[in-house]
PDB file of C-alpha atoms in Angstrom:
ATOM      1  CA  GLU A  90     -70.507   5.253  92.964  1.00  0.00           C
ATOM      2  CA  ILE A  91     -73.598   7.434  93.209  1.00  0.00           C
ATOM      3  CA  VAL A  92     -76.759   5.442  92.559  1.00  0.00           C
ATOM      4  CA  MET A  93     -79.566   7.296  90.804  1.00  0.00           C
ATOM      5  CA  THR A  94     -83.071   5.959  91.428  1.00  0.00           C
ATOM      6  CA  GLN A  95     -85.987   7.028  89.243  1.00  0.00           C
ATOM      7  CA  SER A  96     -89.631   6.610  90.088  1.00  0.00           C
ATOM      8  CA  PRO A  97     -92.003   5.407  88.982  1.00  0.00           C
ATOM      9  CA  ALA A  98     -90.644   2.964  86.432  1.00  0.00           C
ATOM     10  CA  THR A  99     -93.708   3.529  84.240  1.00  0.00           C
ATOM     11  CA  LEU A 100     -96.175   6.394  84.194  1.00  0.00           C
ATOM     12  CA  SER A 101     -99.470   6.201  82.314  1.00  0.00           C
ATOM     13  CA  VAL A 102    -100.649   9.670  81.370  1.00  0.00           C
ATOM     14  CA  SER A 103    -103.318  11.176  79.123  1.00  0.00           C
ATOM     15  CA  PRO A 104    -102.333  13.789  76.525  1.00  0.00           C
ATOM     16  CA  GLY A 105    -102.684  17.289  77.923  1.00  0.00           C
ATOM     17  CA  GLU A 106    -102.093  16.212  81.506  1.00  0.00           C
ATOM     18  CA  ARG A 107     -99.335  17.499  83.743  1.00  0.00           C
ATOM     19  CA  THR A 108     -96.863  14.910  84.928  1.00  0.00           C
ATOM     20  CA  THR A 109     -93.924  14.793  87.330  1.00  0.00           C
ATOM     21  CA  LEU A 110     -91.017  12.370  87.232  1.00  0.00           C
ATOM     22  CA  SER A 111     -88.723  11.827  90.210  1.00  0.00           C
ATOM     23  CA  CYS A 112     -85.007  11.147  90.511  1.00  0.00           C
ATOM     24  CA  ARG A 113     -83.163  10.514  93.761  1.00  0.00           C
ATOM     25  CA  ALA A 114     -79.411  10.383  94.297  1.00  0.00           C
ATOM     26  CA  SER A 115     -77.765   8.164  96.903  1.00  0.00           C
ATOM     27  CA  GLN A 116     -75.711  11.159  98.039  1.00  0.00           C
ATOM     28  CA  SER A 117     -75.726  14.842  97.241  1.00  0.00           C
ATOM     29  CA  VAL A 118     -74.953  15.814  93.657  1.00  0.00           C
ATOM     30  CA  ARG A 119     -75.633  19.516  94.319  1.00  0.00           C
ATOM     31  CA  SER A 120     -77.249  20.831  91.111  1.00  0.00           C
ATOM     32  CA  ASN A 121     -75.155  18.657  88.800  1.00  0.00           C
ATOM     33  CA  LEU A 122     -78.123  16.790  87.373  1.00  0.00           C
ATOM     34  CA  ALA A 123     -79.317  16.390  83.788  1.00  0.00           C
ATOM     35  CA  TRP A 124     -82.443  14.907  82.193  1.00  0.00           C
ATOM     36  CA  TYR A 125     -82.641  13.149  78.827  1.00  0.00           C
ATOM     37  CA  GLN A 126     -85.495  11.930  76.672  1.00  0.00           C
ATOM     38  CA  GLN A 127     -85.187   8.808  74.541  1.00  0.00           C
ATOM     39  CA  LYS A 128     -87.704   7.602  71.982  1.00  0.00           C
ATOM     40  CA  PRO A 129     -87.645   4.073  70.538  1.00  0.00           C
ATOM     41  CA  GLY A 130     -84.844   3.612  68.018  1.00  0.00           C
ATOM     42  CA  GLN A 131     -83.403   7.055  68.700  1.00  0.00           C
ATOM     43  CA  ALA A 132     -80.459   8.446  70.592  1.00  0.00           C
ATOM     44  CA  PRO A 133     -81.140  10.275  73.851  1.00  0.00           C
ATOM     45  CA  ARG A 134     -81.811  14.014  73.723  1.00  0.00           C
ATOM     46  CA  LEU A 135     -80.663  16.437  76.407  1.00  0.00           C
ATOM     47  CA  LEU A 136     -83.591  18.256  78.012  1.00  0.00           C
ATOM     48  CA  ILE A 137     -82.301  19.816  81.213  1.00  0.00           C
ATOM     49  CA  TYR A 138     -78.888  20.405  82.806  1.00  0.00           C
ATOM     50  CA  GLY A 139     -77.837  22.109  85.985  1.00  0.00           C
ATOM     51  CA  ALA A 140     -81.037  20.628  87.451  1.00  0.00           C
ATOM     52  CA  SER A 141     -83.210  23.390  85.980  1.00  0.00           C
ATOM     53  CA  THR A 142     -81.686  24.881  82.793  1.00  0.00           C
ATOM     54  CA  ARG A 143     -83.438  23.905  79.589  1.00  0.00           C
ATOM     55  CA  ALA A 144     -81.135  22.837  76.776  1.00  0.00           C
ATOM     56  CA  THR A 145     -81.231  24.642  73.452  1.00  0.00           C
ATOM     57  CA  GLY A 146     -84.509  24.171  71.614  1.00  0.00           C
ATOM     58  CA  ILE A 147     -86.347  22.420  74.446  1.00  0.00           C
ATOM     59  CA  PRO A 148     -89.958  23.594  74.831  1.00  0.00           C
ATOM     60  CA  ALA A 149     -90.957  25.536  77.928  1.00  0.00           C
ATOM     61  CA  ARG A 150     -93.400  22.812  78.981  1.00  0.00           C
ATOM     62  CA  PHE A 151     -90.363  20.915  80.291  1.00  0.00           C
ATOM     63  CA  SER A 152     -89.019  22.118  83.616  1.00  0.00           C
ATOM     64  CA  GLY A 153     -86.604  20.726  86.159  1.00  0.00           C
ATOM     65  CA  SER A 154     -86.160  21.403  89.840  1.00  0.00           C
ATOM     66  CA  GLY A 155     -84.355  20.166  92.916  1.00  0.00           C
ATOM     67  CA  SER A 156     -80.868  20.025  94.381  1.00  0.00           C
ATOM     68  CA  GLY A 157     -78.875  17.751  96.625  1.00  0.00           C
ATOM     69  CA  THR A 158     -80.532  14.345  96.412  1.00  0.00           C
ATOM     70  CA  GLU A 159     -84.092  15.002  95.206  1.00  0.00           C
ATOM     71  CA  PHE A 160     -84.980  16.128  91.696  1.00  0.00           C
ATOM     72  CA  THR A 161     -88.080  16.358  89.535  1.00  0.00           C
ATOM     73  CA  LEU A 162     -88.827  16.764  85.860  1.00  0.00           C
ATOM     74  CA  THR A 163     -92.223  18.244  85.131  1.00  0.00           C
ATOM     75  CA  ILE A 164     -93.991  18.235  81.793  1.00  0.00           C
ATOM     76  CA  SER A 165     -96.777  20.788  82.082  1.00  0.00           C
ATOM     77  CA  SER A 166     -99.053  19.484  79.314  1.00  0.00           C
ATOM     78  CA  LEU A 167     -98.089  16.219  77.689  1.00  0.00           C
ATOM     79  CA  GLN A 168     -97.967  16.237  73.918  1.00  0.00           C
ATOM     80  CA  SER A 169     -98.046  13.112  71.756  1.00  0.00           C
ATOM     81  CA  GLU A 170     -94.335  13.494  70.992  1.00  0.00           C
ATOM     82  CA  ASP A 171     -93.469  13.420  74.718  1.00  0.00           C
ATOM     83  CA  PHE A 172     -94.258   9.741  75.187  1.00  0.00           C
ATOM     84  CA  ALA A 173     -90.794   8.308  75.695  1.00  0.00           C
ATOM     85  CA  VAL A 174     -88.318   7.117  78.327  1.00  0.00           C
ATOM     86  CA  TYR A 175     -86.697   9.752  80.530  1.00  0.00           C
ATOM     87  CA  TYR A 176     -83.339   9.371  82.243  1.00  0.00           C
ATOM     88  CA  CYS A 177     -81.639  11.454  84.885  1.00  0.00           C
ATOM     89  CA  GLN A 178     -77.834  11.658  85.073  1.00  0.00           C
ATOM     90  CA  GLN A 179     -75.537  12.993  87.764  1.00  0.00           C
ATOM     91  CA  TYR A 180     -72.245  14.609  86.926  1.00  0.00           C
ATOM     92  CA  ASN A 181     -71.059  15.649  90.351  1.00  0.00           C
ATOM     93  CA  ASN A 182     -68.888  12.575  90.993  1.00  0.00           C
ATOM     94  CA  TRP A 183     -66.991   9.911  89.060  1.00  0.00           C
ATOM     95  CA  PRO A 184     -68.209   7.758  87.533  1.00  0.00           C
ATOM     96  CA  LEU A 185     -70.992   9.619  85.761  1.00  0.00           C
ATOM     97  CA  THR A 186     -74.173   7.648  86.425  1.00  0.00           C
ATOM     98  CA  PHE A 187     -77.700   7.449  85.050  1.00  0.00           C
ATOM     99  CA  GLY A 188     -80.968   6.479  86.612  1.00  0.00           C
ATOM    100  CA  GLY A 189     -82.804   3.419  85.357  1.00  0.00           C
ATOM    101  CA  GLY A 190     -85.365   5.509  83.481  1.00  0.00           C
ATOM    102  CA  THR A 191     -89.067   6.309  83.655  1.00  0.00           C
ATOM    103  CA  LYS A 192     -91.245   5.303  80.735  1.00  0.00           C
ATOM    104  CA  VAL A 193     -94.086   7.727  80.055  1.00  0.00           C
ATOM    105  CA  GLU A 194     -96.810   5.910  78.166  1.00  0.00           C
ATOM    106  CA  ILE A 195    -100.220   6.838  76.840  1.00  0.00           C
ATOM    107  CA  LYS A 196    -103.081   6.120  79.224  1.00  0.00           C
TER     108      LYS A 196
ATOM    109  CA  GLU B 213     -75.229  21.207  62.052  1.00  0.00           C
ATOM    110  CA  VAL B 214     -73.500  18.952  64.561  1.00  0.00           C
ATOM    111  CA  GLN B 215     -73.105  15.387  63.350  1.00  0.00           C
ATOM    112  CA  LEU B 216     -71.593  12.382  65.081  1.00  0.00           C
ATOM    113  CA  VAL B 217     -71.318   9.171  63.098  1.00  0.00           C
ATOM    114  CA  GLU B 218     -70.138   5.993  64.809  1.00  0.00           C
ATOM    115  CA  SER B 219     -68.755   2.941  63.035  1.00  0.00           C
ATOM    116  CA  GLY B 220     -66.906  -0.268  63.745  1.00  0.00           C
ATOM    117  CA  GLY B 221     -69.495  -2.280  65.606  1.00  0.00           C
ATOM    118  CA  VAL B 222     -69.612  -5.989  64.725  1.00  0.00           C
ATOM    119  CA  VAL B 223     -70.144  -9.428  66.207  1.00  0.00           C
ATOM    120  CA  VAL B 224     -67.012 -10.572  68.062  1.00  0.00           C
ATOM    121  CA  GLN B 225     -66.154 -13.547  70.221  1.00  0.00           C
ATOM    122  CA  PRO B 226     -65.519 -13.244  73.967  1.00  0.00           C
ATOM    123  CA  GLY B 227     -61.921 -12.252  74.575  1.00  0.00           C
ATOM    124  CA  GLY B 228     -61.727 -10.486  71.228  1.00  0.00           C
ATOM    125  CA  SER B 229     -60.898  -6.901  70.354  1.00  0.00           C
ATOM    126  CA  LEU B 230     -62.612  -4.140  68.454  1.00  0.00           C
ATOM    127  CA  ARG B 231     -62.027  -0.484  67.629  1.00  0.00           C
ATOM    128  CA  LEU B 232     -64.944   1.896  67.381  1.00  0.00           C
ATOM    129  CA  SER B 233     -64.709   5.222  65.570  1.00  0.00           C
ATOM    130  CA  CYS B 234     -66.774   8.395  65.685  1.00  0.00           C
ATOM    131  CA  ALA B 235     -66.522  11.014  62.943  1.00  0.00           C
ATOM    132  CA  ALA B 236     -67.514  14.482  64.111  1.00  0.00           C
ATOM    133  CA  SER B 237     -68.542  17.520  62.089  1.00  0.00           C
ATOM    134  CA  GLY B 238     -70.381  20.807  62.472  1.00  0.00           C
ATOM    135  CA  PHE B 239     -68.449  22.084  65.485  1.00  0.00           C
ATOM    136  CA  THR B 240     -64.876  22.814  66.547  1.00  0.00           C
ATOM    137  CA  PHE B 241     -63.988  19.287  67.587  1.00  0.00           C
ATOM    138  CA  ASP B 242     -60.778  20.109  69.417  1.00  0.00           C
ATOM    139  CA  ASP B 243     -62.601  22.507  71.750  1.00  0.00           C
ATOM    140  CA  TYR B 244     -64.720  19.809  73.383  1.00  0.00           C
ATOM    141  CA  THR B 245     -64.517  16.851  75.719  1.00  0.00           C
ATOM    142  CA  MET B 246     -66.013  13.750  74.117  1.00  0.00           C
ATOM    143  CA  HIS B 247     -67.663  10.664  75.597  1.00  0.00           C
ATOM    144  CA  TRP B 248     -68.697   7.108  74.879  1.00  0.00           C
ATOM    145  CA  VAL B 249     -72.004   5.950  76.395  1.00  0.00           C
ATOM    146  CA  ARG B 250     -73.499   2.488  75.893  1.00  0.00           C
ATOM    147  CA  GLN B 251     -76.913   0.886  76.141  1.00  0.00           C
ATOM    148  CA  ALA B 252     -77.387  -2.850  76.478  1.00  0.00           C
ATOM    149  CA  PRO B 253     -80.420  -4.302  74.665  1.00  0.00           C
ATOM    150  CA  GLY B 254     -83.606  -3.220  76.435  1.00  0.00           C
ATOM    151  CA  LYS B 255     -81.641  -1.565  79.238  1.00  0.00           C
ATOM    152  CA  GLY B 256     -80.690   1.913  80.408  1.00  0.00           C
ATOM    153  CA  LEU B 257     -77.720   4.128  79.672  1.00  0.00           C
ATOM    154  CA  GLU B 258     -74.210   3.544  80.999  1.00  0.00           C
ATOM    155  CA  TRP B 259     -71.409   6.085  80.685  1.00  0.00           C
ATOM    156  CA  VAL B 260     -68.234   4.351  79.480  1.00  0.00           C
ATOM    157  CA  SER B 261     -65.421   6.859  79.048  1.00  0.00           C
ATOM    158  CA  LEU B 262     -64.426  10.446  78.338  1.00  0.00           C
ATOM    159  CA  ILE B 263     -61.451  12.229  76.871  1.00  0.00           C
ATOM    160  CA  ARG B 264     -60.743  15.919  77.332  1.00  0.00           C
ATOM    161  CA  TRP B 265     -60.320  18.302  74.414  1.00  0.00           C
ATOM    162  CA  ASP B 266     -56.575  17.839  74.122  1.00  0.00           C
ATOM    163  CA  GLY B 267     -56.459  14.143  74.941  1.00  0.00           C
ATOM    164  CA  GLY B 268     -54.590  14.983  78.132  1.00  0.00           C
ATOM    165  CA  SER B 269     -57.056  13.371  80.505  1.00  0.00           C
ATOM    166  CA  THR B 270     -59.181  10.270  80.208  1.00  0.00           C
ATOM    167  CA  TYR B 271     -61.668   8.626  82.565  1.00  0.00           C
ATOM    168  CA  TYR B 272     -63.325   5.217  82.511  1.00  0.00           C
ATOM    169  CA  ALA B 273     -66.183   3.365  84.142  1.00  0.00           C
ATOM    170  CA  ASP B 274     -64.917   0.642  86.469  1.00  0.00           C
ATOM    171  CA  SER B 275     -66.613  -1.961  84.272  1.00  0.00           C
ATOM    172  CA  VAL B 276     -64.234  -1.214  81.379  1.00  0.00           C
ATOM    173  CA  LYS B 277     -61.130   0.125  83.110  1.00  0.00           C
ATOM    174  CA  GLY B 278     -58.006  -1.694  81.977  1.00  0.00           C
ATOM    175  CA  ARG B 279     -59.758  -3.176  78.938  1.00  0.00           C
ATOM    176  CA  PHE B 280     -60.944  -0.152  76.950  1.00  0.00           C
ATOM    177  CA  THR B 281     -58.895   2.818  75.761  1.00  0.00           C
ATOM    178  CA  ILE B 282     -60.366   6.081  74.524  1.00  0.00           C
ATOM    179  CA  SER B 283     -58.401   8.289  72.167  1.00  0.00           C
ATOM    180  CA  ARG B 284     -58.919  11.092  69.675  1.00  0.00           C
ATOM    181  CA  ASP B 285     -57.293  12.554  66.600  1.00  0.00           C
ATOM    182  CA  ASN B 286     -58.146  16.244  66.457  1.00  0.00           C
ATOM    183  CA  SER B 287     -56.582  16.573  62.996  1.00  0.00           C
ATOM    184  CA  LYS B 288     -59.201  14.105  61.721  1.00  0.00           C
ATOM    185  CA  ASN B 289     -62.115  15.245  63.935  1.00  0.00           C
ATOM    186  CA  SER B 290     -62.355  11.680  65.158  1.00  0.00           C
ATOM    187  CA  LEU B 291     -62.933   9.846  68.428  1.00  0.00           C
ATOM    188  CA  TYR B 292     -62.017   6.210  69.049  1.00  0.00           C
ATOM    189  CA  LEU B 293     -62.651   3.435  71.533  1.00  0.00           C
ATOM    190  CA  GLN B 294     -60.260   0.477  71.553  1.00  0.00           C
ATOM    191  CA  MET B 295     -62.026  -2.440  73.206  1.00  0.00           C
ATOM    192  CA  ASN B 296     -59.967  -5.440  74.347  1.00  0.00           C
ATOM    193  CA  SER B 297     -60.775  -8.587  76.318  1.00  0.00           C
ATOM    194  CA  LEU B 298     -64.417  -8.245  75.371  1.00  0.00           C
ATOM    195  CA  ARG B 299     -67.069  -9.925  77.503  1.00  0.00           C
ATOM    196  CA  THR B 300     -70.647 -10.889  76.766  1.00  0.00           C
ATOM    197  CA  GLU B 301     -71.767  -8.120  79.117  1.00  0.00           C
ATOM    198  CA  ASP B 302     -70.137  -5.551  76.782  1.00  0.00           C
ATOM    199  CA  THR B 303     -72.871  -6.252  74.243  1.00  0.00           C
ATOM    200  CA  ALA B 304     -74.559  -2.908  73.668  1.00  0.00           C
ATOM    201  CA  LEU B 305     -75.252  -0.024  71.344  1.00  0.00           C
ATOM    202  CA  TYR B 306     -72.299   2.342  71.731  1.00  0.00           C
ATOM    203  CA  TYR B 307     -72.965   6.052  71.384  1.00  0.00           C
ATOM    204  CA  CYS B 308     -70.465   8.795  70.805  1.00  0.00           C
ATOM    205  CA  ALA B 309     -71.554  11.966  72.608  1.00  0.00           C
ATOM    206  CA  LYS B 310     -70.345  15.549  72.686  1.00  0.00           C
ATOM    207  CA  ASP B 311     -69.929  17.350  75.980  1.00  0.00           C
ATOM    208  CA  ILE B 312     -72.023  20.504  76.337  1.00  0.00           C
ATOM    209  CA  GLY B 313     -69.092  22.508  77.692  1.00  0.00           C
ATOM    210  CA  ALA B 314     -65.955  23.610  75.893  1.00  0.00           C
ATOM    211  CA  GLY B 315     -62.577  23.077  77.510  1.00  0.00           C
ATOM    212  CA  SER B 316     -62.421  20.623  80.367  1.00  0.00           C
ATOM    213  CA  GLY B 317     -66.072  19.744  79.931  1.00  0.00           C
ATOM    214  CA  SER B 318     -69.279  19.893  81.909  1.00  0.00           C
ATOM    215  CA  TYR B 319     -70.019  16.173  81.731  1.00  0.00           C
ATOM    216  CA  THR B 320     -73.458  16.379  80.171  1.00  0.00           C
ATOM    217  CA  PHE B 321     -74.104  15.322  76.605  1.00  0.00           C
ATOM    218  CA  ASP B 322     -75.767  17.728  74.193  1.00  0.00           C
ATOM    219  CA  TYR B 323     -75.301  15.811  70.936  1.00  0.00           C
ATOM    220  CA  TRP B 324     -75.313  12.075  70.343  1.00  0.00           C
ATOM    221  CA  GLY B 325     -74.633   9.877  67.363  1.00  0.00           C
ATOM    222  CA  GLN B 326     -77.025   7.122  66.331  1.00  0.00           C
ATOM    223  CA  GLY B 327     -74.811   4.440  67.805  1.00  0.00           C
ATOM    224  CA  THR B 328     -72.939   1.381  66.580  1.00  0.00           C
ATOM    225  CA  GLN B 329     -73.916  -2.117  67.734  1.00  0.00           C
ATOM    226  CA  VAL B 330     -71.336  -4.308  69.425  1.00  0.00           C
ATOM    227  CA  THR B 331     -72.308  -7.929  70.029  1.00  0.00           C
ATOM    228  CA  VAL B 332     -70.007 -10.213  71.993  1.00  0.00           C
ATOM    229  CA  SER B 333     -71.014 -13.810  71.457  1.00  0.00           C
ATOM    230  CA  SER B 334     -69.494 -17.174  70.743  1.00  0.00           C
TER     231      SER B 334
END
């Protein structure tokens, strides 16, 4: 099973700041990596797939990069609605696995 | 508008059984692979199972293999999860999720339901 490790566990950020979240895979997943956002009491929302392709309706301030084992999600200017938990997910190997999440909180 | 509505979650004793349902609308259901994903209280996401568009292939997480069975009825636009031999560690919010890709699937989830709560407790 591929283990996905996200860092940091919690990120304290001020609105308007740029922030970068990291996701590492225990073995190569090529570009088969997705990012999701989850707010309290809500279902997850797909942000990025294919490591760097924004899903439908996702604002341009969200961008993804990386391949192989190292990936990043960048939010260029944090808005109030972006404070949430973010998960990465690999879909290169069975079983499909998620990272433990990074919580982005208001500083 | 795509909608996924789960139902069937209840409190059940360890060793018990349960069947979850997911009613889909707003897209051509029988074109897409469908998934179940769960989230234990205060924890992260865990993929549980998938079924391809025609029901011909199914996959399971090791944690549920042999106990859970995924199925679908394309005539009813519905997805199911039969859960047997339930354990306390199966306690979670269970989400139904649509695969982003038509056909065999791309294994990412572009639409999710709001979830149905399963609690396994004596």
